[in-house]
GROMACS .gro file of C-alpha atoms in nm:
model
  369
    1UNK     CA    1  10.675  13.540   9.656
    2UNK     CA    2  10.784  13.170   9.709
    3UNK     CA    3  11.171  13.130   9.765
    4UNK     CA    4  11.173  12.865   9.500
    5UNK     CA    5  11.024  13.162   9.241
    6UNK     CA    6  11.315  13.375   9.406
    7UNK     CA    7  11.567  13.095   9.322
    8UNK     CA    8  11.451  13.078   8.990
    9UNK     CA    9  11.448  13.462   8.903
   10UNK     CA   10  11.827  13.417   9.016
   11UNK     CA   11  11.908  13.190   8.802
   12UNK     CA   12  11.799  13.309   8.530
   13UNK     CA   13  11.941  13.693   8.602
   14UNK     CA   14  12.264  13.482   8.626
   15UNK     CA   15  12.227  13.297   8.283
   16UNK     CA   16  12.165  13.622   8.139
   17UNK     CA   17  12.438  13.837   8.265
   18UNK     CA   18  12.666  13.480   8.198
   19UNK     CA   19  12.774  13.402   8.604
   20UNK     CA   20  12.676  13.042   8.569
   21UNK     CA   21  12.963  12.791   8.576
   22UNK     CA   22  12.978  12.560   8.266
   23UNK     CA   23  12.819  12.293   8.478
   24UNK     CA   24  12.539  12.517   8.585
   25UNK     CA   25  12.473  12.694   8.234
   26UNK     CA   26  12.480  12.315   8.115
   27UNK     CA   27  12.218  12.206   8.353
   28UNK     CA   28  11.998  12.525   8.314
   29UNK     CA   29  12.034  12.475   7.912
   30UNK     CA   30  11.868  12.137   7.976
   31UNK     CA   31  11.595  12.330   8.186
   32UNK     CA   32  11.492  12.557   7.924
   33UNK     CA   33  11.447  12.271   7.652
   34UNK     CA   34  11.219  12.077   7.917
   35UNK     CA   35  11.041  12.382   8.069
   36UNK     CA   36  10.877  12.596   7.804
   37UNK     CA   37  10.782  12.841   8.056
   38UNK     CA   38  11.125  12.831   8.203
   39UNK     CA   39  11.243  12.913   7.844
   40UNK     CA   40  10.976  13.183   7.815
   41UNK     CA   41  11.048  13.348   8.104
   42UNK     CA   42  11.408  13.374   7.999
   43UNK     CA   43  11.346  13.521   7.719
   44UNK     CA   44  11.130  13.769   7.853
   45UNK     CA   45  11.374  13.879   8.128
   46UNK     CA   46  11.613  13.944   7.857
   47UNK     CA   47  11.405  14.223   7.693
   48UNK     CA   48  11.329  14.353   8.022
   49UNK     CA   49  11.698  14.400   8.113
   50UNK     CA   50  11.751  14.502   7.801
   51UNK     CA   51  11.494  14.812   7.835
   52UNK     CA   52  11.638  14.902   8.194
   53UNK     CA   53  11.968  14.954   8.059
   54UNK     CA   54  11.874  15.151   7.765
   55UNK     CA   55  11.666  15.368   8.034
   56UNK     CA   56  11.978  15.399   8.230
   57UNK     CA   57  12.136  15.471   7.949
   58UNK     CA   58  11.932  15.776   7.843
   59UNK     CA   59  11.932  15.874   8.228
   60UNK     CA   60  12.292  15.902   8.258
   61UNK     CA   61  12.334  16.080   7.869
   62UNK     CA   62  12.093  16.324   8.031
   63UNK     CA   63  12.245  16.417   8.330
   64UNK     CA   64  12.551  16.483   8.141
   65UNK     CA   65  12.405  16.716   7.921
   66UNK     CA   66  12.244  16.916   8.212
   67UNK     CA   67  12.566  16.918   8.393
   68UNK     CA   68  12.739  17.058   8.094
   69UNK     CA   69  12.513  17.333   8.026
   70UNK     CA   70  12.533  17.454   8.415
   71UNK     CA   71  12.888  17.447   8.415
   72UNK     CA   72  12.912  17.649   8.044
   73UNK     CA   73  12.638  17.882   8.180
   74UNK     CA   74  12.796  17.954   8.545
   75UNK     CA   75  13.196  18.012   8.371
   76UNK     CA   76  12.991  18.241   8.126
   77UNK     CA   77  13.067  18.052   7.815
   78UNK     CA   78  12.700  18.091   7.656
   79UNK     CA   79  12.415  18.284   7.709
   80UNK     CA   80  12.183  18.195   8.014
   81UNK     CA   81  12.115  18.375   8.370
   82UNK     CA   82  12.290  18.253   8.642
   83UNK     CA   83  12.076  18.069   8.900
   84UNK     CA   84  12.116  18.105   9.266
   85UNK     CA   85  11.956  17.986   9.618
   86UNK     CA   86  11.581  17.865   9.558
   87UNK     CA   87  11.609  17.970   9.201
   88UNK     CA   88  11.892  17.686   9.128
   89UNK     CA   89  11.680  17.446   9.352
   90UNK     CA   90  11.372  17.516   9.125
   91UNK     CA   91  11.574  17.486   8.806
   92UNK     CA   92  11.736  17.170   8.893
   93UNK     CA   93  11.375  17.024   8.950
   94UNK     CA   94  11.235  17.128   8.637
   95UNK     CA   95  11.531  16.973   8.473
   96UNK     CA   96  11.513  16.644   8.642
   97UNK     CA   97  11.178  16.551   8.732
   98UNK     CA   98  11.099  16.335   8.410
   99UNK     CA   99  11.409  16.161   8.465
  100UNK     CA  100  11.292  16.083   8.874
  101UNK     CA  101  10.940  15.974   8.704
  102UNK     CA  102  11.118  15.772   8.494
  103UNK     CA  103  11.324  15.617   8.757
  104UNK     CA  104  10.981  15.573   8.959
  105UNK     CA  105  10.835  15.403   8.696
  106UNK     CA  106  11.114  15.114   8.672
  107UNK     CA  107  11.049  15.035   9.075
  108UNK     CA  108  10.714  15.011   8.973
  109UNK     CA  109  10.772  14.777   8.724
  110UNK     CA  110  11.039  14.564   8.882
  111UNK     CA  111  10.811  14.500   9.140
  112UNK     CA  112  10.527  14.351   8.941
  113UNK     CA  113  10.808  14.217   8.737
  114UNK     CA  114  10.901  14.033   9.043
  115UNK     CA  115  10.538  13.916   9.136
  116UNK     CA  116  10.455  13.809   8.832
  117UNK     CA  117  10.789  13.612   8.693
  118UNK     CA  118  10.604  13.614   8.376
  119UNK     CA  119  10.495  13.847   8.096
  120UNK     CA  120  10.764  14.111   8.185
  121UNK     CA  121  10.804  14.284   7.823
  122UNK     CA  122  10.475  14.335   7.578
  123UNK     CA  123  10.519  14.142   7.271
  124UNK     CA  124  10.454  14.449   7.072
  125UNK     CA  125  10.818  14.548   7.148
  126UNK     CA  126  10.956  14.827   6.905
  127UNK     CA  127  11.264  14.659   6.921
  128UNK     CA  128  11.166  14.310   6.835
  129UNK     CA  129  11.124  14.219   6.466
  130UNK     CA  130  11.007  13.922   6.303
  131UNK     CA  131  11.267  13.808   5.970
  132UNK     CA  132  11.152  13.604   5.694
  133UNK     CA  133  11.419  13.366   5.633
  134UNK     CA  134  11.428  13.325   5.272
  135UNK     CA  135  11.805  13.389   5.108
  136UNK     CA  136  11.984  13.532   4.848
  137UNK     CA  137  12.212  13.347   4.629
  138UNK     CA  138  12.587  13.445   4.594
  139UNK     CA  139  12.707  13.479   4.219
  140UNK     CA  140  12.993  13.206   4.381
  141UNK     CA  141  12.695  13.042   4.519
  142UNK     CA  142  12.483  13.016   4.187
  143UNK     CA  143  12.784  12.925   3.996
  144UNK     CA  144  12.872  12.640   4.223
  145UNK     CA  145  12.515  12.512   4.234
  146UNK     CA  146  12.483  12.515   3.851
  147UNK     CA  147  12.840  12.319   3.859
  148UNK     CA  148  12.686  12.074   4.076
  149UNK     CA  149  12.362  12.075   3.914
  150UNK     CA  150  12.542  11.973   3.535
  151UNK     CA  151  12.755  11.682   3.725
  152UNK     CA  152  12.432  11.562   3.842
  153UNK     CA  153  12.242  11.622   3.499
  154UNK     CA  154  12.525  11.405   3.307
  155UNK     CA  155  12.513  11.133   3.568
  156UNK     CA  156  12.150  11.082   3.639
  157UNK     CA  157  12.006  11.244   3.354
  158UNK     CA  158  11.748  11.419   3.587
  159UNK     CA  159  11.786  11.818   3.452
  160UNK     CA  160  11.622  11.980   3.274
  161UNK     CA  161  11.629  12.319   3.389
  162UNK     CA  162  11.812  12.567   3.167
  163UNK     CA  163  12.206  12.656   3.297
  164UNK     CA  164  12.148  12.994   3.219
  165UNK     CA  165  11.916  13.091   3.447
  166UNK     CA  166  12.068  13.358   3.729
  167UNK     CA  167  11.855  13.226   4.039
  168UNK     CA  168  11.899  13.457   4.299
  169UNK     CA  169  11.694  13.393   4.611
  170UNK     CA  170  11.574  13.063   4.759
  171UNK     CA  171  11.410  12.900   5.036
  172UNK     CA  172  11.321  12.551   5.109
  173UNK     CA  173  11.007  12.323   5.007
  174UNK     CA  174  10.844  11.968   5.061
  175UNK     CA  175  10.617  11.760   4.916
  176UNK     CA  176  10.240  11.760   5.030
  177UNK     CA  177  10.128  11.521   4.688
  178UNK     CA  178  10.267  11.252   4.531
  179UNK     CA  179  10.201  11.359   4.166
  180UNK     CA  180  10.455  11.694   4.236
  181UNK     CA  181  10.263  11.909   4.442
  182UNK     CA  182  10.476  12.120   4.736
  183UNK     CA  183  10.402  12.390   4.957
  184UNK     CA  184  10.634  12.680   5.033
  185UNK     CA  185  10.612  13.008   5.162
  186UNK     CA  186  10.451  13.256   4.958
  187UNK     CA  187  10.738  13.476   5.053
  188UNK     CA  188  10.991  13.272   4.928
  189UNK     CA  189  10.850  13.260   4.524
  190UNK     CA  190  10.742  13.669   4.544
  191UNK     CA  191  10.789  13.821   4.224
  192UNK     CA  192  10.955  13.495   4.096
  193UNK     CA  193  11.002  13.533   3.729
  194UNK     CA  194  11.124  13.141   3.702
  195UNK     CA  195  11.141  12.868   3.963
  196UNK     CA  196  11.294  12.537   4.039
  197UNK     CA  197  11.366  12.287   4.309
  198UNK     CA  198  11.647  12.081   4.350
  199UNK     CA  199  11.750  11.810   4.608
  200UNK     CA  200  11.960  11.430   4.573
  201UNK     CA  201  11.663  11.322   4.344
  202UNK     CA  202  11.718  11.586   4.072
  203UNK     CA  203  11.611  11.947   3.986
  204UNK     CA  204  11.317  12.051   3.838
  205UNK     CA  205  11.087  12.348   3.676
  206UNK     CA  206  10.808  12.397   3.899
  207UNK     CA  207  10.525  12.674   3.869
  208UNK     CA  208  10.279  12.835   4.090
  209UNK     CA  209   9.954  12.692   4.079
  210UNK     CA  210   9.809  12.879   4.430
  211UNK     CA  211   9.915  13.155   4.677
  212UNK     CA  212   9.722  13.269   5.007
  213UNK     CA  213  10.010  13.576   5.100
  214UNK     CA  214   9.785  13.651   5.380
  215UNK     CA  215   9.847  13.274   5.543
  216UNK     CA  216  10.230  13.328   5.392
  217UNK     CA  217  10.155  12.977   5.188
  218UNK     CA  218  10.222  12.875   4.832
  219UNK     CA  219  10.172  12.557   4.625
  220UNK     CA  220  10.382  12.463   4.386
  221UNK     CA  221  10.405  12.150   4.085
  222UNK     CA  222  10.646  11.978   3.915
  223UNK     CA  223  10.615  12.136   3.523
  224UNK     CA  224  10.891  11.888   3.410
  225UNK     CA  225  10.878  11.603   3.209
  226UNK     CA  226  11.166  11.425   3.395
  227UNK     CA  227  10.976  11.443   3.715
  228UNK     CA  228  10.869  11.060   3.828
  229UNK     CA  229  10.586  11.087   4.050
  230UNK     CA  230  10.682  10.921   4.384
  231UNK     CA  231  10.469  10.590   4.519
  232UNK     CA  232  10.376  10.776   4.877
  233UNK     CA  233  10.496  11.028   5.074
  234UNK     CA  234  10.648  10.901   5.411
  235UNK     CA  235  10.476  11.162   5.644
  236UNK     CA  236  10.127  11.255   5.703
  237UNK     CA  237   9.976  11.613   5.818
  238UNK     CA  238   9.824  11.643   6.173
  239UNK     CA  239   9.521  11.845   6.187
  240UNK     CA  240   9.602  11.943   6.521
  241UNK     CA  241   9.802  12.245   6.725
  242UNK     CA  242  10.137  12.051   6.831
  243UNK     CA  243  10.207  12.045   7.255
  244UNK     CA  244  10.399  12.274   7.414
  245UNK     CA  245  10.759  12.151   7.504
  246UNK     CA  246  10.682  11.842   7.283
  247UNK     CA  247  11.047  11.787   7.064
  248UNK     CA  248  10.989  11.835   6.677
  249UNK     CA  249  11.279  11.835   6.384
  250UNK     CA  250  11.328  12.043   6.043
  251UNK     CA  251  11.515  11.944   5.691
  252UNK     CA  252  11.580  12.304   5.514
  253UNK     CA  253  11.844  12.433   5.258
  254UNK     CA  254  12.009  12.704   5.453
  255UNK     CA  255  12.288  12.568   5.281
  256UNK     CA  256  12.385  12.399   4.936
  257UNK     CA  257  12.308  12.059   5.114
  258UNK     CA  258  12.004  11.977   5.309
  259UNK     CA  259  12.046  12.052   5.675
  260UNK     CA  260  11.873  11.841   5.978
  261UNK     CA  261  11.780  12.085   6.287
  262UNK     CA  262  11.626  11.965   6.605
  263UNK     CA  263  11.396  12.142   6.877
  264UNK     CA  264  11.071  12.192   7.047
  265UNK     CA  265  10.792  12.391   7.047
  266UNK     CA  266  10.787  12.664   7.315
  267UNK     CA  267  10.441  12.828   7.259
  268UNK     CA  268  10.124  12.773   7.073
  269UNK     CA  269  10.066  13.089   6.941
  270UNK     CA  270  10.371  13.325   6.689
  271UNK     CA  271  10.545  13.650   6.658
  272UNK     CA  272  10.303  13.886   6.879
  273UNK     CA  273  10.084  13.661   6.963
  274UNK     CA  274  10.013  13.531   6.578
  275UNK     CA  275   9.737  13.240   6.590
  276UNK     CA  276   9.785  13.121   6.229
  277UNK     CA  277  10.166  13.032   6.354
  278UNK     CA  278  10.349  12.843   6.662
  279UNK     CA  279  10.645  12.906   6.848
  280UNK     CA  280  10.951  12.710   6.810
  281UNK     CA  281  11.310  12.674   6.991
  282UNK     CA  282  11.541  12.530   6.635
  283UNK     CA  283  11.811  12.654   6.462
  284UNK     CA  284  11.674  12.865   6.134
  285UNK     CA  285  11.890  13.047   5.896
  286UNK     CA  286  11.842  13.203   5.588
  287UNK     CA  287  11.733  12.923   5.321
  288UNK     CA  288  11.467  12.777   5.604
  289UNK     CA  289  11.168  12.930   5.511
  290UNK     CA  290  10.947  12.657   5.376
  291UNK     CA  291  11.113  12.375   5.588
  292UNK     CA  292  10.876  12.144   5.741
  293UNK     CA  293  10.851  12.094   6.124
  294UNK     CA  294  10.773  11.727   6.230
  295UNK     CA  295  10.745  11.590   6.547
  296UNK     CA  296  10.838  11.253   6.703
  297UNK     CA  297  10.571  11.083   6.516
  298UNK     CA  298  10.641  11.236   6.211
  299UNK     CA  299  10.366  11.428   6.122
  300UNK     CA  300  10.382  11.729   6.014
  301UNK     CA  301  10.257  11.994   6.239
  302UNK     CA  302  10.363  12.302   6.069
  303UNK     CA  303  10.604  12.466   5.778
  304UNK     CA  304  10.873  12.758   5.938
  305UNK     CA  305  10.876  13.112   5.805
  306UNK     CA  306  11.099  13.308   6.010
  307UNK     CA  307  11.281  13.396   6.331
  308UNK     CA  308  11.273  13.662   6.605
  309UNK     CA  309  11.589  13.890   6.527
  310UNK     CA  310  11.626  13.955   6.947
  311UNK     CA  311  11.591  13.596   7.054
  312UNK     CA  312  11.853  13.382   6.956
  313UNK     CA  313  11.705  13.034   6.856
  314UNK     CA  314  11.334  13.137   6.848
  315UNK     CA  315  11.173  13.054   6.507
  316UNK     CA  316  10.757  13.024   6.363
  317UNK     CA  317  10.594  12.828   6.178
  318UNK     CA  318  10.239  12.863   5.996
  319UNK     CA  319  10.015  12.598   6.179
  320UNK     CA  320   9.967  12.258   5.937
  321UNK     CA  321   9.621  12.322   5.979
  322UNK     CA  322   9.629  12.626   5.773
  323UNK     CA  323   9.779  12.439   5.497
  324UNK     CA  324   9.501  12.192   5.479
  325UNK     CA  325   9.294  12.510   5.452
  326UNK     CA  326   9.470  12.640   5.178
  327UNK     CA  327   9.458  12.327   5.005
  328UNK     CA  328   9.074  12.285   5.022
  329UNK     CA  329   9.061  12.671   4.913
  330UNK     CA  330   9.274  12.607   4.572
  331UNK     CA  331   9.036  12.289   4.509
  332UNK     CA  332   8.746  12.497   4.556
  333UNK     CA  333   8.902  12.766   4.308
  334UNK     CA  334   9.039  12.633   4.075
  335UNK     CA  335   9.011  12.307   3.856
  336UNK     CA  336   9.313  12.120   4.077
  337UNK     CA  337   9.099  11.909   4.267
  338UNK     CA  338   9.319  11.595   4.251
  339UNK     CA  339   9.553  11.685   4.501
  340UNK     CA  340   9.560  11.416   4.815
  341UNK     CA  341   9.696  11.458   5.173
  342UNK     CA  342   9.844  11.201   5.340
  343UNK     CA  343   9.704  11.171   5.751
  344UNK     CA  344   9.851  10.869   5.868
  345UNK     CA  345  10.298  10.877   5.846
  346UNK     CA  346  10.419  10.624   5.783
  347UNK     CA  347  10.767  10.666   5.997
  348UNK     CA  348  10.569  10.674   6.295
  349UNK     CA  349  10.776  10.425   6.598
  350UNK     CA  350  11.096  10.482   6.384
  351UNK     CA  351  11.437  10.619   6.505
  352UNK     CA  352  11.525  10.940   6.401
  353UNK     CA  353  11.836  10.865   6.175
  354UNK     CA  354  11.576  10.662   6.029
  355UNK     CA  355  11.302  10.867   6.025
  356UNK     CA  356  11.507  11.143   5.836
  357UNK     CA  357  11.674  10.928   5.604
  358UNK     CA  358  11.327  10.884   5.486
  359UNK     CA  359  11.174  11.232   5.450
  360UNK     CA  360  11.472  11.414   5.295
  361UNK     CA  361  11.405  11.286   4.939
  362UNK     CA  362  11.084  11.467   4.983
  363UNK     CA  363  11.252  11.787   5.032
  364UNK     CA  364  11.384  12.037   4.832
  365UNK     CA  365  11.570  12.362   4.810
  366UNK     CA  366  11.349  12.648   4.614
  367UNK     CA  367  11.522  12.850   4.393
  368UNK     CA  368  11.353  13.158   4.219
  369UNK     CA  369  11.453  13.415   3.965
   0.00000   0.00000   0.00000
């Protein structure tokens, strides 16, 4: 093995187990966001750890229990022969061998583990588990949305969505049409009974006009009469897998306000090896599902739908080539064949303040009932 590889396997055992300096975690940090296969392997080493300690674990829980019951059986406290000489020897060996072939089996796999850097841990992990990141609404919540929502109503005149209605889980949405089209995640709207959206711009009844629950996609329209169709839409959708490592951004309603998150994307394919989806390093909470990931162009390249519950900052998204499928599907099957894509955005060049100052207005939280 190279010593560099050596260094690096260090490092990142150090990171891990939290030895680093706050200089060094700083510059390692920075390392990660610019080295997706740094940042993989990271990840990776952590579920590996992770195993060997709950392997020593059940090791050590073991021997404990044998040592008990040869104690309780030599002072004559329960019921089982005494062993002596080669008898003992042979007993202790039967007892223990599945632990030593256990404890084989991790030098084994250290060593590849150590030849290989990468790839340490299957995806298929039992203990890894992908969350949907849709949310559930507070009664405190609800009440101080509709609050907001009537202040907004009197002042812009922009409601008409009924006060009464208990919305109780929610996600996020954007804008794929200009006439009041969005896409969300078909998660998000399950067994919706009503639905609305709501951002700066107003709140409005929506309904659903399309699901694919296999893609985890949904398309929603405006069904309000207070709805003002908008001119264009300031992004466009790329029909192409993003890079790996290149830096993207979200706007999602993990909270009552809409919420700017920043990352990159660390692999091309999802939870387990997913093709449909992408692997991203961002901040996702419940509320996020539906948010759209942009890169520096901004272009859409995908919309997030959950998180890995063991890796702290690793999110999905469902590839924005799979909503342009969907899309063409719903055309195909149904009589809405007017809907329109945007390709080209149209905040390509621009800073980001800039460039989000522009899209939120095109995002909204989902709200469902």
């Amino acid at each position: 093995m190279k010593m560099d590889e050596l260094r690096l396997l260090d490092s990142v055992e150090r990171y891990i187990r939290g030895e680093m300096n706050p200089d060094e975690r700083v510059q390692f940090e920075q390392l990660r966001k610019s080295n997706a296969e740094v940042d993989q392997l990271v990840v990776e080493h952590t579920f590996f750890l992770q195993q060997m300690n709950r392997l020593g674990e059940r090791k050590r829980f073991r021997t404990l229990l044998n040592d008990i019951h040869l104690h309780l059986a030599e002072e004559g406290q329960i019921n089982s022969a005494r062993l002596q000489g080669k008898a003992r020897v042979v007993y202790l060996w039967n007892r223990y061998k599945r632990v030593s072939a256990i404890a084989a089996s991790i030098a084994v796999i250290t060593t590849l583990v150590l030849t290989s850097l990468v790839w340490i841990i299957s995806p298929n992990s039992p203990h890894t588990k992908f969350e949907e990141l849709n949310k559930k609404f507070s009664l405190l919540e609800d009440k101080t949305r509709k609050q907001a929502s009537e202040i907004d109503r009197i002042k812009k005149k922009t409601s008409s969505v009924p006060q009464n209605i208990p919305f109780t889980t929610g996600g996020t949405g954007f804008m794929i049409d200009t006439k009041g089209y969005l896409v969300t995640n078909a998660h998000v709207i399950e067994d919706a009974k009503q639905i609305a959206i709501q951002n700066n711009r107003g709140e409005y009844l929506v309904k659903v006009v399309y699901q694919d629950v296999e893609r985890d996609l949904a398309i929603l329209k405006v069904d309000d009469e207070n709805f003002k169709s908008y001119s264009n839409l300031p992004y466009g959708f790329s029909k192409q897998a993003g890079k790996l490592a290149e830096p993207i951004f979200t706007l999602g309603y993990p909270r009552n306000e809409v919420v700017y998150s920043q990352g990159y994307l660390s692999a091309r394919t999802g939870y387990n090896g997913d093709t449909l989806s992408c692997q991203i390093e961002i901040a996702a909470n419940r509320g996020n599902s539906g948010s759209p990931i942009l890169n520096k162009r901004g272009e859409v390249i995908g919309i997030l739908n959950g998180r890995q519950t063991d890796a702290q900052g690793f999110a999905f998204a469902v590839q924005s080539k799979y909503i342009l499928d969907v899309i063409e599907t719903m055309k195909k099957e149904t009589e809405i064949t007017s809907v329109r894509i945007p390709s080209r955005s149209l905040i390509n060049g621009l800073d980001r303040t800039e460039q989000v100052k522009r899209v939120q207005d095109y995002v909204y939280m989902v709200k469902v009932n």
